[in-house]
mmCIF file of C-alpha atoms in Angstrom:
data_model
loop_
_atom_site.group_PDB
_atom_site.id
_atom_site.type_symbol
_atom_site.label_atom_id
_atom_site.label_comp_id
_atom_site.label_asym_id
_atom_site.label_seq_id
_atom_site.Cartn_x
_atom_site.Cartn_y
_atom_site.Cartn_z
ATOM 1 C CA UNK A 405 113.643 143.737 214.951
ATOM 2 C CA UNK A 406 114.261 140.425 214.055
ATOM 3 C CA UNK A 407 112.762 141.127 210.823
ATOM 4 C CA UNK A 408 115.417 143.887 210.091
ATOM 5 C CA UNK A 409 118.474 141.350 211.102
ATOM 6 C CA UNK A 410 116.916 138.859 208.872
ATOM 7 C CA UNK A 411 116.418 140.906 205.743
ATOM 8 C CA UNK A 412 120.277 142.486 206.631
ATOM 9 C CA UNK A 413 121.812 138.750 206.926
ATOM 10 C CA UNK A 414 119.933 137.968 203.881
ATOM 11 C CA UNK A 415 121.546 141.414 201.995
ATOM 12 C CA UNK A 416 124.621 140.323 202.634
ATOM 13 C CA UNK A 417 124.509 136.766 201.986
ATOM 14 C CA UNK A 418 122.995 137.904 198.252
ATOM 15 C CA UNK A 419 126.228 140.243 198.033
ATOM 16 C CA UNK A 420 128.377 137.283 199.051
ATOM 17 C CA UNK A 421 126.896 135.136 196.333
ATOM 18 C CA UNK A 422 126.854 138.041 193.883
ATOM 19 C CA UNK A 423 131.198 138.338 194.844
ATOM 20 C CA UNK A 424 131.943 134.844 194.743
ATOM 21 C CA UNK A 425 130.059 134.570 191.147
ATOM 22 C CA UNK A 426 131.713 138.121 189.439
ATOM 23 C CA UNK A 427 135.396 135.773 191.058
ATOM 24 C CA UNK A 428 134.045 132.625 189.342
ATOM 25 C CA UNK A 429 133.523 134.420 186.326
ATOM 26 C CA UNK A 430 136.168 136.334 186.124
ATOM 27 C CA UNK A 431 138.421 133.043 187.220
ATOM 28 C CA UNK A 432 136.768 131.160 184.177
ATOM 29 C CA UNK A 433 137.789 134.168 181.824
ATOM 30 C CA UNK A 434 141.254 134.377 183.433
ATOM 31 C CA UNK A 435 141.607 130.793 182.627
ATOM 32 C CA UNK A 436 139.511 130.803 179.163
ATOM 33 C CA UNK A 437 142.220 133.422 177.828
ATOM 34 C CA UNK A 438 145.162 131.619 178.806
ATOM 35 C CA UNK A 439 143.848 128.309 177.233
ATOM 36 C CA UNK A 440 143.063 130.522 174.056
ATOM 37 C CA UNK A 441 146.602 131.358 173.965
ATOM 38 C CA UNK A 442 147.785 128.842 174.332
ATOM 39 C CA UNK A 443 146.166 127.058 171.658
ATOM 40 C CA UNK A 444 147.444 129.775 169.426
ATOM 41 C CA UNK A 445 150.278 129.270 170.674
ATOM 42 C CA UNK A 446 150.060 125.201 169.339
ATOM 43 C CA UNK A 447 147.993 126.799 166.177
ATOM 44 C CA UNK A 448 150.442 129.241 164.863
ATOM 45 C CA UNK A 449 153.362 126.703 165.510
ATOM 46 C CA UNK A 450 151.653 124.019 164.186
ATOM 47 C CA UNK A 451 150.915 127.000 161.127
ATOM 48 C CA UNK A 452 154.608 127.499 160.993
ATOM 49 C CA UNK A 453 155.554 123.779 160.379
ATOM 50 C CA UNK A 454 152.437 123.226 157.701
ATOM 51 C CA UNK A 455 154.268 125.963 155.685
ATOM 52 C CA UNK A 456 157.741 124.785 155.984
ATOM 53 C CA UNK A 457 156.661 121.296 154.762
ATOM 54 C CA UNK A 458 154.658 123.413 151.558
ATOM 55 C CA UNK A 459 157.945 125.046 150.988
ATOM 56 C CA UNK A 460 159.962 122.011 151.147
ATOM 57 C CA UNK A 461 157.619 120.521 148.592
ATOM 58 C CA UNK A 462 157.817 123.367 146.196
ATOM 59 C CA UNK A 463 161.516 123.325 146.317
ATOM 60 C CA UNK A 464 162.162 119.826 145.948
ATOM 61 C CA UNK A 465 159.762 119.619 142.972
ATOM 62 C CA UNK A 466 161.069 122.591 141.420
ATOM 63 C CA UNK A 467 165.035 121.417 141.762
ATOM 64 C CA UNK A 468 163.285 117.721 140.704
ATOM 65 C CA UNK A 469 161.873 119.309 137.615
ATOM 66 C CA UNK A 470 164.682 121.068 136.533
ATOM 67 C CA UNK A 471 167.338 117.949 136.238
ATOM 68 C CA UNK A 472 167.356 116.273 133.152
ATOM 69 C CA UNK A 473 168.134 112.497 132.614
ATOM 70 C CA UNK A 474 171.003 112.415 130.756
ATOM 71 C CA UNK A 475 172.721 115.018 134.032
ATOM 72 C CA UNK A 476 172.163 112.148 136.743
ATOM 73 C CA UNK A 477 173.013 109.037 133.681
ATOM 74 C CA UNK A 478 169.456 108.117 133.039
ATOM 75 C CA UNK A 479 168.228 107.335 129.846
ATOM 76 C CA UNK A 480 165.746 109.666 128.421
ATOM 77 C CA UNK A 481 163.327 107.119 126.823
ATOM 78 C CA UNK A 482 160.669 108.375 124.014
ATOM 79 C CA UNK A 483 157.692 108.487 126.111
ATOM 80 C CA UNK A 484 158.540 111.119 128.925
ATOM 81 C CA UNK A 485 156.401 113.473 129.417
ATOM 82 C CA UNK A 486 158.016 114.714 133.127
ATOM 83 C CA UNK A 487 159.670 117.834 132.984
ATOM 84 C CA UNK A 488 163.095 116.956 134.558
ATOM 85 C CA UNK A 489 163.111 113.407 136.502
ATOM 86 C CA UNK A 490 160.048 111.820 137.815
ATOM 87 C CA UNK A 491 159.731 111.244 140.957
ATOM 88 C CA UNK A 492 160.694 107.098 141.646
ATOM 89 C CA UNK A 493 163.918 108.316 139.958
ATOM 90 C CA UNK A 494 164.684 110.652 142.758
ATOM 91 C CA UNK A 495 163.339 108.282 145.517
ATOM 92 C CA UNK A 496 165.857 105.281 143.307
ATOM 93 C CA UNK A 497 169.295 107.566 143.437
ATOM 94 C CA UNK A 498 168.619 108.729 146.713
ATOM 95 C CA UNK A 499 168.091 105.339 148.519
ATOM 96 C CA UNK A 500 164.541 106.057 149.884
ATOM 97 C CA UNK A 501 160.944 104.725 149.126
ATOM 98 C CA UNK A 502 159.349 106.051 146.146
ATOM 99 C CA UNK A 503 155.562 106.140 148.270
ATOM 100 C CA UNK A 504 158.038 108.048 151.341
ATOM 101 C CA UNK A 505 159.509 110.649 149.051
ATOM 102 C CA UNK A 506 155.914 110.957 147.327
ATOM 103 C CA UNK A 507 154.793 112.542 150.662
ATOM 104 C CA UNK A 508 157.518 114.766 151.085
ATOM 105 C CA UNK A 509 156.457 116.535 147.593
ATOM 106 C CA UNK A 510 152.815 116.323 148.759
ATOM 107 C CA UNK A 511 153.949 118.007 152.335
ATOM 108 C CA UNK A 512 153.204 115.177 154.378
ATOM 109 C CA UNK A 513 153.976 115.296 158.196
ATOM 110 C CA UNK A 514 156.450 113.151 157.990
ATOM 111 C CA UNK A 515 160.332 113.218 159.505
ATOM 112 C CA UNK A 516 163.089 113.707 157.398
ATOM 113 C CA UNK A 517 167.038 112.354 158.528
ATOM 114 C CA UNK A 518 169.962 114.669 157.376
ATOM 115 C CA UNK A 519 171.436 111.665 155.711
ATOM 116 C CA UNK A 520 167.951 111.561 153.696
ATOM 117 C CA UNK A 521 168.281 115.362 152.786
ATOM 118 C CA UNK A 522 172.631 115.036 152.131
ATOM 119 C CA UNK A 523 171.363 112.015 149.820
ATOM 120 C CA UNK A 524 168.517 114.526 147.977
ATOM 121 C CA UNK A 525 170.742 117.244 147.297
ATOM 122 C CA UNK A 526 173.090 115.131 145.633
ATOM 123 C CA UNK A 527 170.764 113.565 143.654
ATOM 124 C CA UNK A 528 169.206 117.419 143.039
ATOM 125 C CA UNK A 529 172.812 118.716 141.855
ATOM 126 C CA UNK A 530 172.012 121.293 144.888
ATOM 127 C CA UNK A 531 174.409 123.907 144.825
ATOM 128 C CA UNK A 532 175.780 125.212 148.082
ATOM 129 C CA UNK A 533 173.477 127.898 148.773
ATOM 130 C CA UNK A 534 170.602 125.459 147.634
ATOM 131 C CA UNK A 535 171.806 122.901 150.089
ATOM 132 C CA UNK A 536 171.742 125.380 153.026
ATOM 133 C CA UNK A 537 167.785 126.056 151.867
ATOM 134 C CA UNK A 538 166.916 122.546 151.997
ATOM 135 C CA UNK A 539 168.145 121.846 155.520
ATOM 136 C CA UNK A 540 166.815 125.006 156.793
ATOM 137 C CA UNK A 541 163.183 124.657 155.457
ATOM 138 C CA UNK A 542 163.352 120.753 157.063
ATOM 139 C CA UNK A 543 164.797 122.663 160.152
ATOM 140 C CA UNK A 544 167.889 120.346 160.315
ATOM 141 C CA UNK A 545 171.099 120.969 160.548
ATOM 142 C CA UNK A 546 173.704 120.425 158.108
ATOM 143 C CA UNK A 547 176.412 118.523 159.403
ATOM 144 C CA UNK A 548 178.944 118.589 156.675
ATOM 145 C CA UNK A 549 182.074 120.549 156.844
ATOM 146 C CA UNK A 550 180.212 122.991 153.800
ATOM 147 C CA UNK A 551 177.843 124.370 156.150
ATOM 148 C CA UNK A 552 180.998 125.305 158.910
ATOM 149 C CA UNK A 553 184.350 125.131 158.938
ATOM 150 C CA UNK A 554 185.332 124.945 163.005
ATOM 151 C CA UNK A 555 188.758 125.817 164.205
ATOM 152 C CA UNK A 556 189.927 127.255 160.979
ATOM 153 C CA UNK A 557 190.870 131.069 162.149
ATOM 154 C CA UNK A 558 192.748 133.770 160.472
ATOM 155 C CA UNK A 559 195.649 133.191 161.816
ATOM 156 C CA UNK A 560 195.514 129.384 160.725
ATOM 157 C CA UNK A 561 194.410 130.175 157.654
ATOM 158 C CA UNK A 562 198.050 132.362 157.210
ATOM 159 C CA UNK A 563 200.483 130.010 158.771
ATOM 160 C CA UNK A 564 198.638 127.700 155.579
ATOM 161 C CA UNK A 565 199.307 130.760 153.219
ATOM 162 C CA UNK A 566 202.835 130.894 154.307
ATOM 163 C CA UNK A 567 203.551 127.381 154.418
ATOM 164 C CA UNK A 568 203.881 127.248 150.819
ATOM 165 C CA UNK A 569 204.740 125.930 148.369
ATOM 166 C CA UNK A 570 204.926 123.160 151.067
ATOM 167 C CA UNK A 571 201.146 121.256 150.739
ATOM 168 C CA UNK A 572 199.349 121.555 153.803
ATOM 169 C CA UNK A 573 195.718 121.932 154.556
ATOM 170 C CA UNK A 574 193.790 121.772 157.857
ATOM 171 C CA UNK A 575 191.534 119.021 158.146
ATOM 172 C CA UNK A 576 189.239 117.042 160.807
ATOM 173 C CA UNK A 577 189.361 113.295 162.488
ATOM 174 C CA UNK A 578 186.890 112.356 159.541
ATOM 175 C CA UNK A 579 188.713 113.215 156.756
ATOM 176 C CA UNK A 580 186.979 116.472 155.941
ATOM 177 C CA UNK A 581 189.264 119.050 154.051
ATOM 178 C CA UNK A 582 188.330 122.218 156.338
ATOM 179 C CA UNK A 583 191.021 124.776 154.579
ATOM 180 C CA UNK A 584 194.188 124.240 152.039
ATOM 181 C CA UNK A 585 196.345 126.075 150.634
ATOM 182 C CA UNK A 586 197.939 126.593 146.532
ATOM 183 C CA UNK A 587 199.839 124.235 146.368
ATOM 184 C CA UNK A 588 197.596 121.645 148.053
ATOM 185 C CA UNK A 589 194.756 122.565 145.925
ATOM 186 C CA UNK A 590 197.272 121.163 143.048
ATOM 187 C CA UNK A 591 198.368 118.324 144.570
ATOM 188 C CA UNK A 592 196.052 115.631 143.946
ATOM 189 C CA UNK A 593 193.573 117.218 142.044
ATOM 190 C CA UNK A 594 192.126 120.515 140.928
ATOM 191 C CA UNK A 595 190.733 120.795 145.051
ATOM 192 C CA UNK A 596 188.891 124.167 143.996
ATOM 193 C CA UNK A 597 186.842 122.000 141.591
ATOM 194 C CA UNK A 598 185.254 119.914 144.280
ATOM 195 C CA UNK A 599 182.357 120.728 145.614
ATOM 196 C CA UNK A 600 182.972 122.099 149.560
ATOM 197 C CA UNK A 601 180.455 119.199 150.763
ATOM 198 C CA UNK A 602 182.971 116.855 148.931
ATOM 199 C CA UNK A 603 185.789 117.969 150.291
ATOM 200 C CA UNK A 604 186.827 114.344 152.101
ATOM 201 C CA UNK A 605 190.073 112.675 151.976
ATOM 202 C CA UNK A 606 187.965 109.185 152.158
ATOM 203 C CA UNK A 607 185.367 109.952 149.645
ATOM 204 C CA UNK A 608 188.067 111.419 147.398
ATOM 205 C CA UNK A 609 190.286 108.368 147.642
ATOM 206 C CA UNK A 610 187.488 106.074 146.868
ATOM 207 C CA UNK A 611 185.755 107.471 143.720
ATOM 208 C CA UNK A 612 187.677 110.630 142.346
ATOM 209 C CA UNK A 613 189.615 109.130 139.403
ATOM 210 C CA UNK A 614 192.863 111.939 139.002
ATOM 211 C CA UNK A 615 192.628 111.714 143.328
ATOM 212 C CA UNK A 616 192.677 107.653 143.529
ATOM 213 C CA UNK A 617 195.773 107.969 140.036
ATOM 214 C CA UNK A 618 197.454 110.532 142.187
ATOM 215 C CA UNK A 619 198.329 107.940 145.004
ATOM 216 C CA UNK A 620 201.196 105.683 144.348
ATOM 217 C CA UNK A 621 200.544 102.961 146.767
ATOM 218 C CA UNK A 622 196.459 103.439 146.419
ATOM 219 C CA UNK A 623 195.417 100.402 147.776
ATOM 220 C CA UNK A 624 197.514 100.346 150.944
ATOM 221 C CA UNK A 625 196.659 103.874 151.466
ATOM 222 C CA UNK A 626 193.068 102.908 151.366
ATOM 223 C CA UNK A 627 193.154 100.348 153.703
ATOM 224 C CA UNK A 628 195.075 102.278 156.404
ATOM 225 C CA UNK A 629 192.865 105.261 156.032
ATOM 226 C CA UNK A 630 189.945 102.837 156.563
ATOM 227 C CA UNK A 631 191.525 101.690 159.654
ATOM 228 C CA UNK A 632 192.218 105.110 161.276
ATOM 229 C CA UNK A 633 188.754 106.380 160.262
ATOM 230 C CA UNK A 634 187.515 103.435 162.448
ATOM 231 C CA UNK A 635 189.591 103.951 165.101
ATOM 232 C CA UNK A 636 188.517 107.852 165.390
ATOM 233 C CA UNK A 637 184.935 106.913 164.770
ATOM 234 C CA UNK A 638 185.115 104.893 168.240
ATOM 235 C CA UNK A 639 184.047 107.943 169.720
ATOM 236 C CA UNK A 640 181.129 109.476 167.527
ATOM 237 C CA UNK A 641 179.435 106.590 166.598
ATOM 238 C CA UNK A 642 176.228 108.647 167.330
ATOM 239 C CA UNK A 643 177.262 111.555 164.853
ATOM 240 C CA UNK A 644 174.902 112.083 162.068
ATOM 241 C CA UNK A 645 178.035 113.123 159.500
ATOM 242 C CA UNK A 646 180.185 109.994 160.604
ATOM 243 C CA UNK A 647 177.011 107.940 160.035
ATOM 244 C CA UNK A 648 176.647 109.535 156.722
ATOM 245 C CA UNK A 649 180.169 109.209 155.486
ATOM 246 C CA UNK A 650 180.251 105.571 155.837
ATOM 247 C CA UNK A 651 177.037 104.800 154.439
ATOM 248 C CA UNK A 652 178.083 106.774 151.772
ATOM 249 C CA UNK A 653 181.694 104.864 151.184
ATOM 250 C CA UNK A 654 180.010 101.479 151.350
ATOM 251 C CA UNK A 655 177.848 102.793 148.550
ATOM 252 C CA UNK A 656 180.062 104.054 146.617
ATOM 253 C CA UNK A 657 183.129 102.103 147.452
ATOM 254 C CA UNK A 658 183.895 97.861 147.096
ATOM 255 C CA UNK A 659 187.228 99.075 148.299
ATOM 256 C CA UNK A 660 186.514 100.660 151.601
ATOM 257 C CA UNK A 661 182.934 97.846 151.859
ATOM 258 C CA UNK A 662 186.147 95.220 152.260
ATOM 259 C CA UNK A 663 188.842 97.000 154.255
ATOM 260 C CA UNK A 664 185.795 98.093 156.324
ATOM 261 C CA UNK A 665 184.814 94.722 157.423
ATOM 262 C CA UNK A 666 188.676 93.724 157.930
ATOM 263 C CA UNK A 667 187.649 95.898 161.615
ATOM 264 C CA UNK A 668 191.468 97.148 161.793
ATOM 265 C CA UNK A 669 192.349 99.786 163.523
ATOM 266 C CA UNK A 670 195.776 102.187 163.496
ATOM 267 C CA UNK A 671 196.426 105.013 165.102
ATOM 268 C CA UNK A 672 197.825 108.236 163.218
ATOM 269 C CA UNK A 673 200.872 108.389 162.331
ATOM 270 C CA UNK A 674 203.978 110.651 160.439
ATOM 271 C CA UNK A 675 204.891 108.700 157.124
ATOM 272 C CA UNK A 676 206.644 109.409 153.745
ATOM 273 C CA UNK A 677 204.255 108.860 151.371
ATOM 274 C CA UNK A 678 204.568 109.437 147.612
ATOM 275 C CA UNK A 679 202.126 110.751 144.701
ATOM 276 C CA UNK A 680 202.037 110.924 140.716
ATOM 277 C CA UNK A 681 201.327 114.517 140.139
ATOM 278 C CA UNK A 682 200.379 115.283 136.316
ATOM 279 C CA UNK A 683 202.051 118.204 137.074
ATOM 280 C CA UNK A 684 205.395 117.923 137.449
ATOM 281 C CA UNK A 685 205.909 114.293 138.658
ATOM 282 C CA UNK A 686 206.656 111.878 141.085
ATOM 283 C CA UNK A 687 206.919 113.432 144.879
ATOM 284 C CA UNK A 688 208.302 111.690 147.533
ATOM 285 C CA UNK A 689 206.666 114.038 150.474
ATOM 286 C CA UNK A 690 207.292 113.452 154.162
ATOM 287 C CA UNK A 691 203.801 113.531 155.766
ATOM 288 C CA UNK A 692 203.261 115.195 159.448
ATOM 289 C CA UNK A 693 200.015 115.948 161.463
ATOM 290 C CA UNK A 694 199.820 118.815 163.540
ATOM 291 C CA UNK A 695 197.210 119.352 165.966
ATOM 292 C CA UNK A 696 195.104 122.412 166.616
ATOM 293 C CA UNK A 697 192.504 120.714 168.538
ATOM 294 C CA UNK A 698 192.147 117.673 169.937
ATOM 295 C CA UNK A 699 188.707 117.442 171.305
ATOM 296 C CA UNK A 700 187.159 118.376 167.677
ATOM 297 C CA UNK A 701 190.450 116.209 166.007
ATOM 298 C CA UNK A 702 191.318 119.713 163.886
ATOM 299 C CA UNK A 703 194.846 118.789 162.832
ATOM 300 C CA UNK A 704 197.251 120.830 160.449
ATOM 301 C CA UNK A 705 198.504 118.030 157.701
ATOM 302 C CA UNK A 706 201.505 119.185 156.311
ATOM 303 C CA UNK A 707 203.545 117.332 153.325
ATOM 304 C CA UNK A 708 207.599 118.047 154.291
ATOM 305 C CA UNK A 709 209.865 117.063 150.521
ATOM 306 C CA UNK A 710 211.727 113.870 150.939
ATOM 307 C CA UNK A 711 214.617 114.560 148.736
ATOM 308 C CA UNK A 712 216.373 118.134 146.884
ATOM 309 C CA UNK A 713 214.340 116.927 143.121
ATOM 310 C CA UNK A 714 210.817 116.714 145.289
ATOM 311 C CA UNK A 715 211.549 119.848 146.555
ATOM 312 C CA UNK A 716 212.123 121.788 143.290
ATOM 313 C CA UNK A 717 208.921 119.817 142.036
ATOM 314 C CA UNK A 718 206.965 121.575 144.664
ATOM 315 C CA UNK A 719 208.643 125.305 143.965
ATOM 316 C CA UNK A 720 207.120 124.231 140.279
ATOM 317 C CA UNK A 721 203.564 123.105 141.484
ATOM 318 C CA UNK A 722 203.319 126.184 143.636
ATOM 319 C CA UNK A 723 203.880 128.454 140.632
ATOM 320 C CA UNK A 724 201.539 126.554 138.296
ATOM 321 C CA UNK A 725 198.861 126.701 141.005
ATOM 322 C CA UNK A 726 199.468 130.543 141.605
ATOM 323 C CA UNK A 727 198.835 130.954 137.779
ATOM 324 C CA UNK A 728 196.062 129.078 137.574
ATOM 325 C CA UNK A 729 194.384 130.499 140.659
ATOM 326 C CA UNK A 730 194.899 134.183 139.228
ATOM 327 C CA UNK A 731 193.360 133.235 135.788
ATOM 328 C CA UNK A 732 190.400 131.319 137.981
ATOM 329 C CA UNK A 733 189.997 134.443 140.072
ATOM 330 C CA UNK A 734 190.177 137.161 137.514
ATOM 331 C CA UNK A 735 193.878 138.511 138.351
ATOM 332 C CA UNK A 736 194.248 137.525 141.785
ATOM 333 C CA UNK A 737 193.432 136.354 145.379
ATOM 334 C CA UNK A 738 194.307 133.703 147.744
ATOM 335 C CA UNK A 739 194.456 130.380 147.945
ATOM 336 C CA UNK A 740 191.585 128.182 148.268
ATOM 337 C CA UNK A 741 189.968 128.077 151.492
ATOM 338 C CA UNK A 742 187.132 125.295 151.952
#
């Protein structure tokens, strides 16, 4: 008898073993399969990443390649043998180590800043459709008013339309030209010209010759729109683009590098404000901001005439730049629109 209850106990203590193990086992496969997954997981990410930076690398060497010297005002020399620039050229014009921008090409893990990509597809003569492609293979995103243009509805994009031929055009507490209509496109420049990522009161003041010849009282101008830039920065000092756009005015600019370090600041204000157009002539233009909204500092700029002979100049610029849109567009269209 006792035998029996000792060979039962033992039975069941086998089976209890036997459980516990087929548990254990299937426990360690349980947790086996969710580590393999995970590590896929990391794998195919990781994956994803290694081919962005190989497509990076292709593009940049194939935009690199196709640039000639004489496009960026680089002497060609009699010994190249590059196709397009070399390589320490693009690293010089674009501000960044030649041994840095010699891993990006060779896919390196390395981070990239949007200021570093805004500087290499400037220096690449990237088109707009280009420029998106080289933010979204560094999976950045492109802060310039080219990539979006925020606030700007349909309905603002009429009241511009119908504003003319008064100039008025919609732009942002940084200067960025966001929309603009004919006669706006006319007034300064030929605005449709300009690339959209260019498309900055600042940066056009500061280095676009007919732009900076178009303003009457250019340095005064300059210095007050230094000021009010740093009094609107006060509150994206953080802001990639703001970053950007300075960097790139003290580069470009001794003007704004000086009124810069004067550290005035103005707030915005309605002026009259007068410009040489090569048009039709002095304007004398009564200037007015309008805002649409102030969190994002979207404001509707409009330019009022001064005097009867401004406003007859205007009717005249708004027919010129109706003509010359329709031959631009074929016959047609609308105004401008950044």
């Amino acid at each position: 008898m006792t035998t029996m209850a000792q060979e039962t106990r033992a039975r069941e203590a086998q089976r209890i073993r036997e459980t516990r193990g087929d548990g254990e086992v299937r426990g360690n496969r349980e947790v086996q399969a969710v580590r393999e997954a995970g590590e896929g997981r990391e794998s195919r990410g990781a994956g994803g990443s290694a081919i962005r930076r190989h497509e990076l690398a292709a593009f940049l060497r194939s935009r690199r390649e196709r640039i000639t010297p004489e496009q960026v005002g680089l002497p060609r020399g009699a010994r190249r043998r590059t196709p397009g620039l070399r390589r320490e050229e693009v690293a010089h014009l674009s501000a960044v180590g030649v041994t840095w921008y010699t891993w990006l090409e060779q896919s390196r893990d390395i981070q990239v800043s949007v200021q570093v990509l805004d500087a290499l597809a400037r220096t690449l003569l990237l088109d707009p459709s280009e420029r998106a492609h080289l933010f979204q293979l560094a999976a950045a995103t492109d802060p310039t008013p080219a990539s979006s243009c925020t606030g700007v509805t349909d309905a603002v994009r009429e009241v511009l339309d119908q504003l003319d031929p008064l100039p008025a055009c919609v732009q942002n507490s940084r200067y960025d030209i966001l929309a603009y209509n004919r006669t706006y496109a006319r007034l300064l420049c030929d605005l449709d010209a300009i690339p959209p990522e260019d498309r900055n009161c600042m940066i056009l003041v500061h280095t676009h010759p007919q732009w900076r010849e178009s303003v009457v009282h250019l340095d005064e101008t300059m210095r007050l729109m230094a000021a009010k830039l740093r009094a609107s920065m006060a509150g994206h000092l953080t802001e990639p683009a703001w970053k950007m756009l300075v960097k790139r005015l003290q580069a470009e600019s001794p003007e704004f590098r000086e009124n810069w370090e004067r550290y005035e600041v103005v707030a915005t204000r309605s002026k009259t404000k007068q410009f040489r157009n090569p048009h039709v002539g002095l304007l004398d233009l009564t200037h007015t901001d309008l805002w649409l909204s102030p969190e994002l500092g979207a404001r509707l700029v409009t330019y009022a005439p001064a005097d009867e002979v401004t406003r007859e100049r205007l009717e005249k610029l708004y027919a010129f730049a109706r003509v010359s849109s329709a031959q631009a567009e074929g016959g047609g269209g609308t105004a401008g629109i950044a």
